[in-house]
XYZ file of C-alpha atoms in Angstrom:
666
model
C 152.303 89.343 87.534
C 153.373 92.831 86.385
C 154.093 95.751 88.687
C 151.361 97.860 87.002
C 148.644 95.212 87.556
C 145.762 96.173 89.835
C 146.124 95.073 93.430
C 143.192 92.651 92.966
C 145.549 90.480 90.875
C 147.149 89.412 94.161
C 145.667 86.218 95.558
C 143.430 86.861 98.546
C 142.550 90.484 97.659
C 139.015 90.897 96.359
C 137.239 94.141 95.503
C 136.145 94.774 99.098
C 139.628 94.358 100.568
C 141.121 96.266 97.619
C 139.068 99.274 98.755
C 140.969 99.278 102.064
C 144.307 99.069 100.264
C 143.277 101.923 97.958
C 142.397 104.082 100.987
C 145.978 103.557 102.160
C 147.319 104.638 98.735
C 147.795 101.229 97.088
C 146.124 100.869 93.674
C 148.676 98.660 91.916
C 151.126 95.894 92.757
C 153.969 98.408 92.607
C 152.132 100.684 95.039
C 152.037 97.730 97.432
C 155.719 96.830 97.241
C 156.564 100.539 97.521
C 154.361 100.833 100.620
C 157.343 100.635 102.929
C 157.124 99.918 106.663
C 157.125 103.118 108.724
C 159.262 101.478 111.376
C 160.427 98.092 112.600
C 160.157 96.281 115.881
C 163.077 94.393 117.254
C 161.959 92.481 120.315
C 164.203 93.275 123.298
C 166.047 90.833 125.513
C 164.002 89.518 128.441
C 164.802 91.381 131.665
C 163.658 91.103 135.306
C 160.569 93.202 136.014
C 162.478 95.148 138.667
C 164.821 96.509 135.949
C 162.030 97.676 133.609
C 161.699 101.468 133.265
C 158.439 103.348 132.768
C 157.706 104.351 129.175
C 160.080 101.756 127.733
C 159.008 98.842 125.560
C 160.153 95.814 127.580
C 159.800 92.049 127.536
C 159.461 90.160 130.818
C 159.032 86.459 131.613
C 156.220 86.279 134.182
C 154.036 83.694 135.881
C 150.268 84.345 135.930
C 149.349 84.712 139.620
C 145.606 85.552 139.409
C 142.669 84.287 137.451
C 141.694 86.214 134.327
C 138.908 88.712 135.033
C 136.631 90.243 132.399
C 134.426 93.257 133.123
C 132.450 95.751 131.090
C 133.751 99.348 131.277
C 132.076 102.505 129.943
C 133.686 102.195 126.515
C 135.511 98.863 126.473
C 135.344 95.312 127.690
C 138.374 95.077 129.988
C 140.300 91.828 130.372
C 142.986 91.754 133.093
C 145.315 89.542 135.075
C 148.316 89.919 137.382
C 151.685 88.272 136.780
C 155.010 88.153 138.629
C 158.611 87.014 138.270
C 159.676 87.224 141.910
C 161.265 90.675 141.502
C 157.904 92.367 141.187
C 154.382 92.088 139.807
C 152.545 93.747 136.928
C 148.919 94.153 135.903
C 148.195 93.112 132.284
C 145.204 94.821 130.648
C 143.562 94.268 127.256
C 140.622 96.186 125.764
C 137.793 94.504 123.831
C 139.471 91.085 124.044
C 137.135 88.928 126.203
C 138.289 85.830 124.260
C 141.528 85.986 126.299
C 139.563 84.666 129.303
C 140.415 81.098 128.256
C 143.932 81.899 127.007
C 145.744 82.145 130.353
C 145.744 79.867 133.391
C 147.014 80.642 136.850
C 150.538 79.273 137.298
C 151.480 79.334 133.585
C 154.488 81.352 132.395
C 154.519 83.728 129.392
C 156.713 86.410 127.899
C 154.746 89.675 127.969
C 156.035 92.449 125.678
C 154.747 96.003 125.762
C 155.125 99.477 127.221
C 155.409 99.631 130.974
C 153.375 102.310 132.764
C 153.208 103.229 136.432
C 149.665 103.985 137.599
C 149.503 104.890 141.239
C 151.726 102.322 142.977
C 151.202 99.616 140.337
C 153.053 98.559 137.216
C 150.680 98.192 134.258
C 151.024 96.990 130.667
C 148.118 97.830 128.372
C 147.571 95.652 125.296
C 150.824 93.672 125.687
C 151.782 91.007 123.197
C 152.262 87.568 124.749
C 154.296 84.524 123.707
C 155.535 81.224 124.967
C 159.236 81.414 125.856
C 160.221 79.402 122.735
C 158.023 81.457 120.374
C 159.533 84.653 121.728
C 163.075 83.485 121.064
C 162.108 82.894 117.411
C 160.525 86.366 117.207
C 163.808 87.927 118.343
C 165.602 86.521 115.290
C 163.980 88.991 112.854
C 162.906 92.623 112.620
C 159.120 93.008 112.441
C 157.752 95.544 109.882
C 155.088 98.015 111.008
C 153.159 99.520 108.063
C 151.199 102.755 107.664
C 147.563 101.617 107.831
C 144.019 102.859 107.460
C 140.884 101.897 109.383
C 140.036 98.244 108.687
C 143.421 97.368 107.174
C 145.670 95.288 109.443
C 149.435 94.968 109.524
C 149.058 91.237 108.944
C 146.975 91.827 105.779
C 149.698 94.035 104.285
C 152.443 91.555 105.248
C 150.518 88.704 103.592
C 149.809 90.712 100.427
C 153.473 91.711 100.091
C 154.521 88.073 100.456
C 152.029 87.007 97.752
C 153.198 89.783 95.403
C 156.870 88.852 95.703
C 156.084 85.176 95.062
C 155.118 85.885 91.428
C 156.525 89.322 90.559
C 159.488 89.709 88.201
C 161.515 92.817 89.005
C 164.050 94.406 86.668
C 166.861 96.700 87.794
C 167.274 99.666 85.456
C 170.414 100.953 87.121
C 173.511 99.870 85.123
C 175.474 97.115 86.844
C 178.666 99.164 86.747
C 176.863 101.966 88.619
C 175.676 99.524 91.308
C 179.217 98.265 91.749
C 180.752 101.757 91.714
C 178.483 103.005 94.512
C 178.268 99.721 96.440
C 174.508 99.391 95.994
C 172.345 96.356 96.681
C 170.406 94.993 93.644
C 166.889 96.457 93.482
C 164.983 93.177 93.875
C 166.963 92.240 96.978
C 166.560 95.751 98.428
C 162.775 95.640 98.030
C 162.544 92.170 99.557
C 164.789 93.194 102.440
C 162.953 96.398 103.334
C 159.810 94.310 103.876
C 161.528 91.278 105.450
C 164.804 92.361 107.047
C 166.781 89.736 108.919
C 169.051 92.177 110.727
C 169.674 95.910 110.925
C 172.837 96.055 108.808
C 171.057 94.399 105.875
C 168.088 96.753 106.309
C 170.395 99.783 106.272
C 171.908 98.641 102.947
C 168.443 98.066 101.465
C 167.229 101.502 102.528
C 170.433 103.008 101.151
C 169.630 101.589 97.697
C 166.000 102.724 97.746
C 166.941 106.200 98.993
C 169.557 106.413 96.228
C 166.901 105.579 93.605
C 164.526 108.235 94.934
C 167.235 110.887 94.910
C 168.364 109.870 91.412
C 164.816 110.015 90.026
C 164.278 113.413 91.608
C 167.581 114.823 90.307
C 166.840 113.593 86.786
C 163.431 115.296 86.949
C 165.019 118.475 88.278
C 167.666 118.456 85.564
C 165.026 118.058 82.862
C 162.959 120.901 84.345
C 166.039 123.100 84.751
C 167.282 122.568 81.201
C 163.841 123.416 79.856
C 163.553 126.632 81.887
C 167.094 127.843 81.192
C 166.375 127.808 77.460
C 163.414 130.134 77.987
C 163.809 133.813 77.365
C 162.262 136.289 79.762
C 159.007 137.174 78.014
C 157.674 138.837 81.190
C 160.347 141.383 82.106
C 159.668 143.708 85.020
C 159.402 147.321 83.876
C 161.372 150.237 85.274
C 158.105 151.796 86.409
C 157.289 148.637 88.412
C 160.687 148.806 90.122
C 159.998 152.389 91.195
C 156.528 151.468 92.478
C 158.022 148.636 94.542
C 160.204 151.114 96.420
C 157.101 153.084 97.435
C 155.176 149.906 98.305
C 157.897 148.683 100.666
C 158.337 152.127 102.214
C 154.619 152.102 103.060
C 154.822 148.931 105.156
C 154.664 149.283 108.970
C 158.071 147.586 109.342
C 161.528 147.662 107.830
C 162.860 144.714 105.834
C 165.743 142.786 107.382
C 169.067 142.677 105.539
C 168.285 139.141 104.376
C 164.901 140.212 103.000
C 166.444 143.208 101.212
C 169.100 140.981 99.641
C 166.491 138.446 98.472
C 164.247 141.168 96.983
C 167.221 142.614 95.097
C 168.167 139.172 93.721
C 164.575 138.634 92.564
C 164.479 142.089 90.929
C 167.685 141.310 89.017
C 166.249 137.952 87.881
C 162.943 139.390 86.709
C 164.639 142.130 84.674
C 167.265 139.819 83.101
C 167.214 138.085 79.709
C 166.087 134.700 81.104
C 163.205 133.569 83.270
C 163.698 133.433 87.035
C 163.874 130.076 88.828
C 164.735 130.942 92.428
C 164.314 129.335 95.839
C 163.976 131.420 98.993
C 165.169 129.362 101.944
C 164.799 130.535 105.517
C 163.451 129.825 108.949
C 159.772 129.949 109.812
C 158.898 133.580 110.528
C 161.865 135.105 108.681
C 159.592 137.050 106.307
C 159.696 134.955 103.110
C 156.076 135.810 102.311
C 156.863 139.531 102.215
C 159.741 138.843 99.825
C 157.439 136.772 97.611
C 154.844 139.550 97.743
C 157.503 141.943 96.421
C 157.892 139.675 93.375
C 154.099 139.511 92.977
C 153.915 143.304 93.208
C 156.502 143.768 90.446
C 154.726 141.257 88.174
C 151.311 142.885 88.675
C 152.753 146.390 88.256
C 154.272 145.280 84.949
C 150.856 144.179 83.646
C 151.106 140.429 84.220
C 149.094 137.941 86.258
C 150.512 136.023 89.230
C 149.628 132.725 90.941
C 150.468 131.909 94.577
C 150.165 128.199 95.485
C 150.195 126.899 99.093
C 149.674 123.388 100.570
C 146.497 123.843 102.655
C 143.169 125.626 102.380
C 143.634 127.321 105.748
C 147.010 128.765 104.755
C 145.560 129.875 101.396
C 142.749 131.716 103.215
C 145.223 133.380 105.585
C 147.500 134.495 102.735
C 144.488 135.726 100.763
C 143.280 137.929 103.611
C 146.724 139.364 104.399
C 147.880 139.902 100.808
C 144.542 141.355 99.673
C 144.728 143.909 102.487
C 148.267 144.980 101.539
C 147.380 145.303 97.828
C 144.006 147.006 98.424
C 145.183 150.521 97.380
C 146.206 149.227 93.940
C 142.756 147.859 93.009
C 144.038 144.669 91.387
C 141.355 141.992 91.514
C 142.523 139.071 93.686
C 140.823 135.688 94.020
C 140.984 132.685 96.350
C 140.750 129.263 94.666
C 140.605 126.095 96.785
C 138.647 122.852 96.729
C 136.135 124.361 99.169
C 135.153 127.223 96.839
C 131.568 126.736 95.525
C 131.222 125.644 91.889
C 129.659 128.924 90.721
C 132.485 130.949 92.287
C 135.091 128.615 90.767
C 133.568 129.209 87.350
C 133.676 132.978 87.856
C 137.326 132.834 88.942
C 138.340 130.664 85.979
C 136.637 133.050 83.586
C 138.330 136.004 85.292
C 141.769 134.389 85.022
C 141.233 133.433 81.376
C 140.123 136.978 80.486
C 142.854 138.639 82.540
C 140.328 140.472 84.729
C 141.631 138.653 87.847
C 145.288 139.584 88.248
C 146.306 137.500 91.284
C 145.030 134.104 92.391
C 145.981 132.482 95.695
C 145.107 128.835 96.159
C 145.944 125.194 96.762
C 146.592 122.395 94.263
C 143.212 123.438 92.776
C 145.324 125.860 90.711
C 146.799 122.862 88.874
C 143.465 121.681 87.481
C 143.165 121.770 83.686
C 140.203 124.202 83.571
C 142.396 126.893 85.210
C 143.931 128.963 82.400
C 145.525 132.408 82.413
C 145.557 135.227 79.896
C 149.073 136.435 80.743
C 150.646 134.581 83.682
C 154.026 136.102 84.491
C 154.898 134.687 87.931
C 154.175 131.471 89.838
C 154.996 131.374 93.563
C 154.948 128.081 95.498
C 154.996 128.269 99.301
C 156.293 125.308 101.351
C 157.543 123.985 98.025
C 158.494 120.525 99.334
C 154.782 119.708 99.541
C 154.576 119.819 95.734
C 156.565 117.558 93.429
C 158.615 118.728 90.455
C 155.903 117.718 87.984
C 153.198 119.528 89.963
C 155.241 122.717 89.858
C 155.803 122.185 86.126
C 152.031 121.985 85.614
C 151.617 125.375 87.246
C 154.463 126.978 85.314
C 153.115 125.360 82.143
C 150.006 127.550 82.345
C 152.040 130.406 80.887
C 154.961 130.772 78.502
C 158.340 131.790 79.907
C 157.042 132.638 83.371
C 159.099 133.372 86.463
C 159.184 130.677 89.174
C 159.703 131.514 92.847
C 159.749 128.722 95.438
C 159.829 129.078 99.223
C 160.976 126.582 101.843
C 160.877 126.990 105.615
C 163.123 123.981 106.171
C 166.707 125.238 106.097
C 169.108 122.580 104.874
C 172.914 122.633 104.673
C 174.033 124.593 101.619
C 176.163 121.716 100.280
C 173.016 119.571 100.005
C 170.785 122.430 98.859
C 173.093 123.015 95.887
C 172.530 119.385 94.818
C 168.762 119.301 95.395
C 168.209 122.701 93.793
C 170.880 122.595 91.101
C 168.378 123.948 88.572
C 167.727 127.171 90.459
C 169.333 130.060 92.255
C 169.058 130.168 96.053
C 168.389 133.103 98.345
C 168.880 132.544 102.075
C 167.308 134.631 104.838
C 168.980 134.103 108.211
C 167.552 136.925 110.350
C 164.130 137.185 111.978
C 162.213 140.499 111.884
C 162.880 142.826 114.795
C 160.445 142.543 117.693
C 160.212 138.754 117.526
C 160.936 137.230 120.928
C 163.246 134.223 121.098
C 161.336 131.013 121.831
C 162.199 129.610 125.275
C 163.011 125.895 125.085
C 163.303 123.078 127.608
C 164.048 119.362 127.286
C 162.471 117.375 130.125
C 161.501 113.820 131.013
C 158.019 112.381 131.531
C 157.895 113.441 135.190
C 157.495 117.038 133.946
C 154.212 116.288 132.117
C 151.833 117.422 134.910
C 153.779 120.687 135.256
C 153.647 121.222 131.474
C 149.898 120.582 131.394
C 149.333 123.151 134.126
C 151.544 125.621 132.262
C 149.408 125.130 129.137
C 146.261 125.751 131.225
C 147.819 128.999 132.479
C 148.650 130.161 128.913
C 145.100 129.341 127.767
C 143.699 131.312 130.713
C 145.808 134.249 129.493
C 144.050 134.047 126.108
C 146.673 132.039 124.206
C 146.624 128.634 122.486
C 148.850 125.553 122.482
C 149.889 122.585 120.366
C 150.728 119.095 121.630
C 152.472 116.820 119.113
C 152.267 113.019 119.380
C 154.025 110.528 117.091
C 151.021 108.247 116.560
C 147.388 108.593 115.509
C 145.971 105.989 117.875
C 147.189 103.537 120.482
C 149.255 100.731 118.986
C 149.961 97.242 120.244
C 153.268 97.308 118.392
C 154.768 100.758 118.920
C 155.591 102.763 121.981
C 154.713 106.431 122.102
C 151.847 108.800 122.758
C 148.902 108.913 120.349
C 146.719 111.906 119.524
C 143.322 110.307 120.144
C 144.023 108.967 123.650
C 146.051 112.047 124.562
C 143.269 114.432 123.521
C 140.763 112.444 125.577
C 143.078 112.533 128.592
C 143.608 116.293 128.343
C 139.880 116.904 127.865
C 139.198 114.991 131.060
C 141.971 116.810 132.908
C 140.975 120.322 131.848
C 137.196 119.937 131.806
C 134.894 122.329 129.961
C 137.112 125.361 130.588
C 139.673 124.361 127.930
C 138.619 123.331 124.420
C 140.754 120.387 123.222
C 140.622 118.847 119.729
C 142.831 116.457 117.787
C 144.131 116.419 114.217
C 145.868 113.720 112.182
C 146.579 112.771 108.584
C 144.018 109.966 108.377
C 141.112 112.386 108.814
C 139.161 113.410 105.708
C 140.332 116.648 104.102
C 137.110 118.474 105.002
C 137.490 117.515 108.661
C 141.195 118.443 108.731
C 140.407 121.822 107.199
C 137.585 122.399 109.701
C 139.866 121.702 112.666
C 142.702 123.881 111.314
C 140.228 126.669 110.552
C 138.680 126.452 114.030
C 142.138 126.599 115.577
C 143.097 129.625 113.481
C 139.827 131.301 114.545
C 140.548 130.551 118.250
C 137.624 128.146 118.655
C 140.110 125.520 119.914
C 142.483 126.153 122.826
C 144.729 123.076 122.667
C 145.319 121.175 119.428
C 146.697 117.646 119.871
C 148.169 116.649 116.526
C 150.584 114.487 114.601
C 153.191 116.236 112.431
C 150.450 117.076 109.931
C 150.613 120.645 111.337
C 154.257 120.947 110.321
C 153.082 123.316 107.588
C 149.786 124.918 106.800
C 148.860 126.842 109.948
C 149.900 130.363 110.833
C 148.494 131.225 114.242
C 150.244 134.153 115.989
C 148.142 133.483 119.114
C 149.731 130.063 119.773
C 152.442 130.343 122.441
C 153.152 126.756 123.571
C 154.460 123.808 121.569
C 154.760 120.576 123.563
C 156.313 117.625 121.687
C 155.860 114.145 123.143
C 158.456 111.438 122.422
C 160.769 114.114 121.025
C 163.542 111.528 120.705
C 161.526 109.923 117.903
C 161.952 112.861 115.494
C 164.886 114.320 113.602
C 166.250 117.694 114.744
C 165.254 119.503 111.551
C 161.658 118.292 111.893
C 161.529 119.235 115.569
C 162.725 122.717 114.647
C 160.058 122.925 111.935
C 157.376 121.957 114.463
C 158.691 124.503 116.940
C 158.209 127.125 114.235
C 154.427 126.868 114.672
C 154.811 129.124 117.743
C 156.670 132.379 118.235
C 154.759 134.066 115.397
C 153.189 136.841 117.461
C 154.255 139.458 119.992
C 153.821 137.263 123.098
C 156.605 135.149 124.586
C 156.448 131.569 123.258
C 157.691 128.267 124.650
C 158.638 124.831 123.348
C 158.686 121.782 125.648
C 160.431 118.648 124.375
C 159.427 115.507 126.304
C 162.293 113.018 126.126
C 161.034 109.537 127.041
C 164.220 107.582 126.381
C 166.933 109.099 128.523
C 169.979 107.838 126.635
C 173.063 110.045 126.421
C 172.782 110.235 122.616
C 169.187 111.494 122.843
C 170.135 114.079 125.447
C 172.956 115.347 123.214
C 170.684 115.641 120.184
C 167.855 117.420 121.961
C 170.229 119.761 123.785
C 170.986 121.298 120.371
C 167.356 122.474 120.205
C 167.394 123.702 123.768
C 170.384 125.921 123.037
C 169.599 127.171 119.521
C 166.731 128.589 117.464
C 168.870 128.876 114.307
C 167.428 126.514 111.693
C 170.542 126.512 109.513
C 172.807 125.612 112.449
C 170.360 122.903 113.590
C 170.193 121.424 110.082
C 173.988 121.219 109.931
C 174.100 119.582 113.374
C 171.369 117.100 112.404
C 173.584 116.037 109.520
C 176.604 115.368 111.734
C 174.704 113.603 114.558
C 173.025 110.983 112.392
C 174.858 107.766 111.693
C 174.906 106.108 108.244
C 171.325 105.292 107.321
C 170.062 106.134 110.803
C 166.338 106.757 110.871
C 163.822 107.360 113.597
C 160.729 105.339 114.477
C 158.478 108.054 113.091
C 158.685 108.398 109.339
C 160.288 111.755 108.645
C 158.392 114.108 106.389
C 161.568 114.689 104.422
C 162.474 117.946 102.742
C 160.794 116.752 99.540
C 158.401 114.107 100.826
C 160.338 111.090 99.581
C 159.106 107.713 100.758
C 162.416 106.672 102.306
C 165.054 109.209 101.336
C 165.871 111.742 104.017
C 168.634 114.232 103.319
C 169.987 113.962 106.856
C 170.028 110.173 107.158
C 171.089 109.580 103.566
C 173.352 112.529 102.719
C 175.953 110.135 101.252
C 173.341 108.608 98.923
C 172.281 112.075 97.746
C 175.858 112.892 96.771
C 176.228 109.501 95.071
C 172.977 110.049 93.154
C 174.291 113.379 91.901
C 177.522 111.718 90.721
C 175.513 108.923 89.073
C 173.242 111.408 87.293
C 176.247 113.255 85.878
C 177.894 110.024 84.710
C 174.976 107.789 83.679
C 172.022 110.206 83.437
C 171.815 110.317 79.631
C 171.663 106.512 79.413
C 168.920 106.332 82.038
C 166.828 109.072 80.451
C 167.107 107.672 76.922
C 166.163 104.199 78.172
C 163.024 105.496 79.888
C 162.178 108.508 77.721
C 162.508 110.870 80.653
C 161.338 108.427 83.320
C 164.372 107.306 85.281
C 164.815 104.398 87.661
C 161.441 103.430 89.151
């Protein structure tokens, strides 16, 4: 079996099942073995029921003390029993599992493992796993992988497919042996096996270290190739002196003054665009620091000099918002501006493409639809990419390739420590904006435990009654038998029931179809939704100045930088905004981490602290989005591997590139 074979080459996967794997992003055998677990379960030591804390995943050895009862609820068949260990009793509940009626007998003893809840005066476990005492002891010997799934695809199916693939797949390691030894890296084949079947945490950490290293190395090789190509290009789209003068008048006409950071960034861009070589610059700064206005200054200079400009963003909703705001600001100059997204009707798309090819349309704002081959420009001089980490190096190259010697401006709202930024963005110059525009109120933060939930929900109701909106972030899409944490679907239903018809609650998650996701984000932006319960899919792509509350459930499950990014969804308007971090696990380490967010709104300081607080290879149960959307690599958890990858690229990069004709290690 070869890694590029279709997934149907794996025994047990026919065309029907292959469709489920494809929906989860697995077309080939390599896609499967690179479909890494999103977290791992290590079964805890058995404890007395009296010591179990609410919200914790616990395992308890209990005797069944009632007969199994099965009844039909409104939405589910409910199967339940009560069990006890002498220190207390607990109600076990399963949904749509009537077959369990014959599984348990009164007087028998089982290990029940799940999340303990307190409902009224009773302890309850919903959907607990159950084992004999001996079977549970065997389970504790290994870490259990939990995979990202799609509807109809089970964790067991992925585990079985991975096992089949490894049984007949030959894997080669393209990293030179001396490099592996120099950086203390696990061989690739062993790392891939281990990440799917880890025996203990130390081995898993080493495996993830190797895979993160490979991702960083591949990225840095791509960046170096892109950087070397752009640095050889002369500036064939220089900004004119007349355009520089016009920019001064344009900025003076805005209803606000630029901050010092914005002024500095605009000046650096002006110097780049008038120099002998093309600009490749990254603007890095907190959410709300005014990066878009800086980018608009670059667009203004390009258009004033007679060139076209393209502005690419990650979501349709954000593209629409930018289009409205930018079009309004540029209205006096009568440059034709177009919006190009997947939702644009075919006839309008054709008109826009013709306008771009003829040069009639001077500025286009859109999503990845801008990358499509039919989109051609007459004289593209500037390409701007917002939330640049949502687009890979090759995607950005496709956009810049639609013109010769064009200026590239990237924007990122995820501040990262400068030492790491200089490695990740070695091919470009970096502008940093640290200040927020005047008039912005500081977000008020609080870190609380689960007992504060009812108070937080009432606070959200009060903000909605005042005409504002709120976000609630949950780590999971739907309730899981294997993972602890709140899920968006159940949470949205609970809030809907709590608030009634007076508060409009909807949910959003990454498994929804693009059209549905866009509808929900659009409705939220248009104030048709009061409370949006979402996964981290809203980390970028929504700009709603009316949202004043961000409530993050299971905050301990996220990295600090990501929590700060989520917090940046509020505080965008004139009203006071609030962020509530619900800390379920009350360990001292969690309290220390989250206290950083409570005390600071400075993204750069938080990023630096995130780096120091993480241990080697430490990762959280929720897959981090990552600054550049790597599968495993996270610059905070694997900072050492990033630095090693840079050293490896400098020492061995030419050998790797020549061996793969530009395609480095996997």
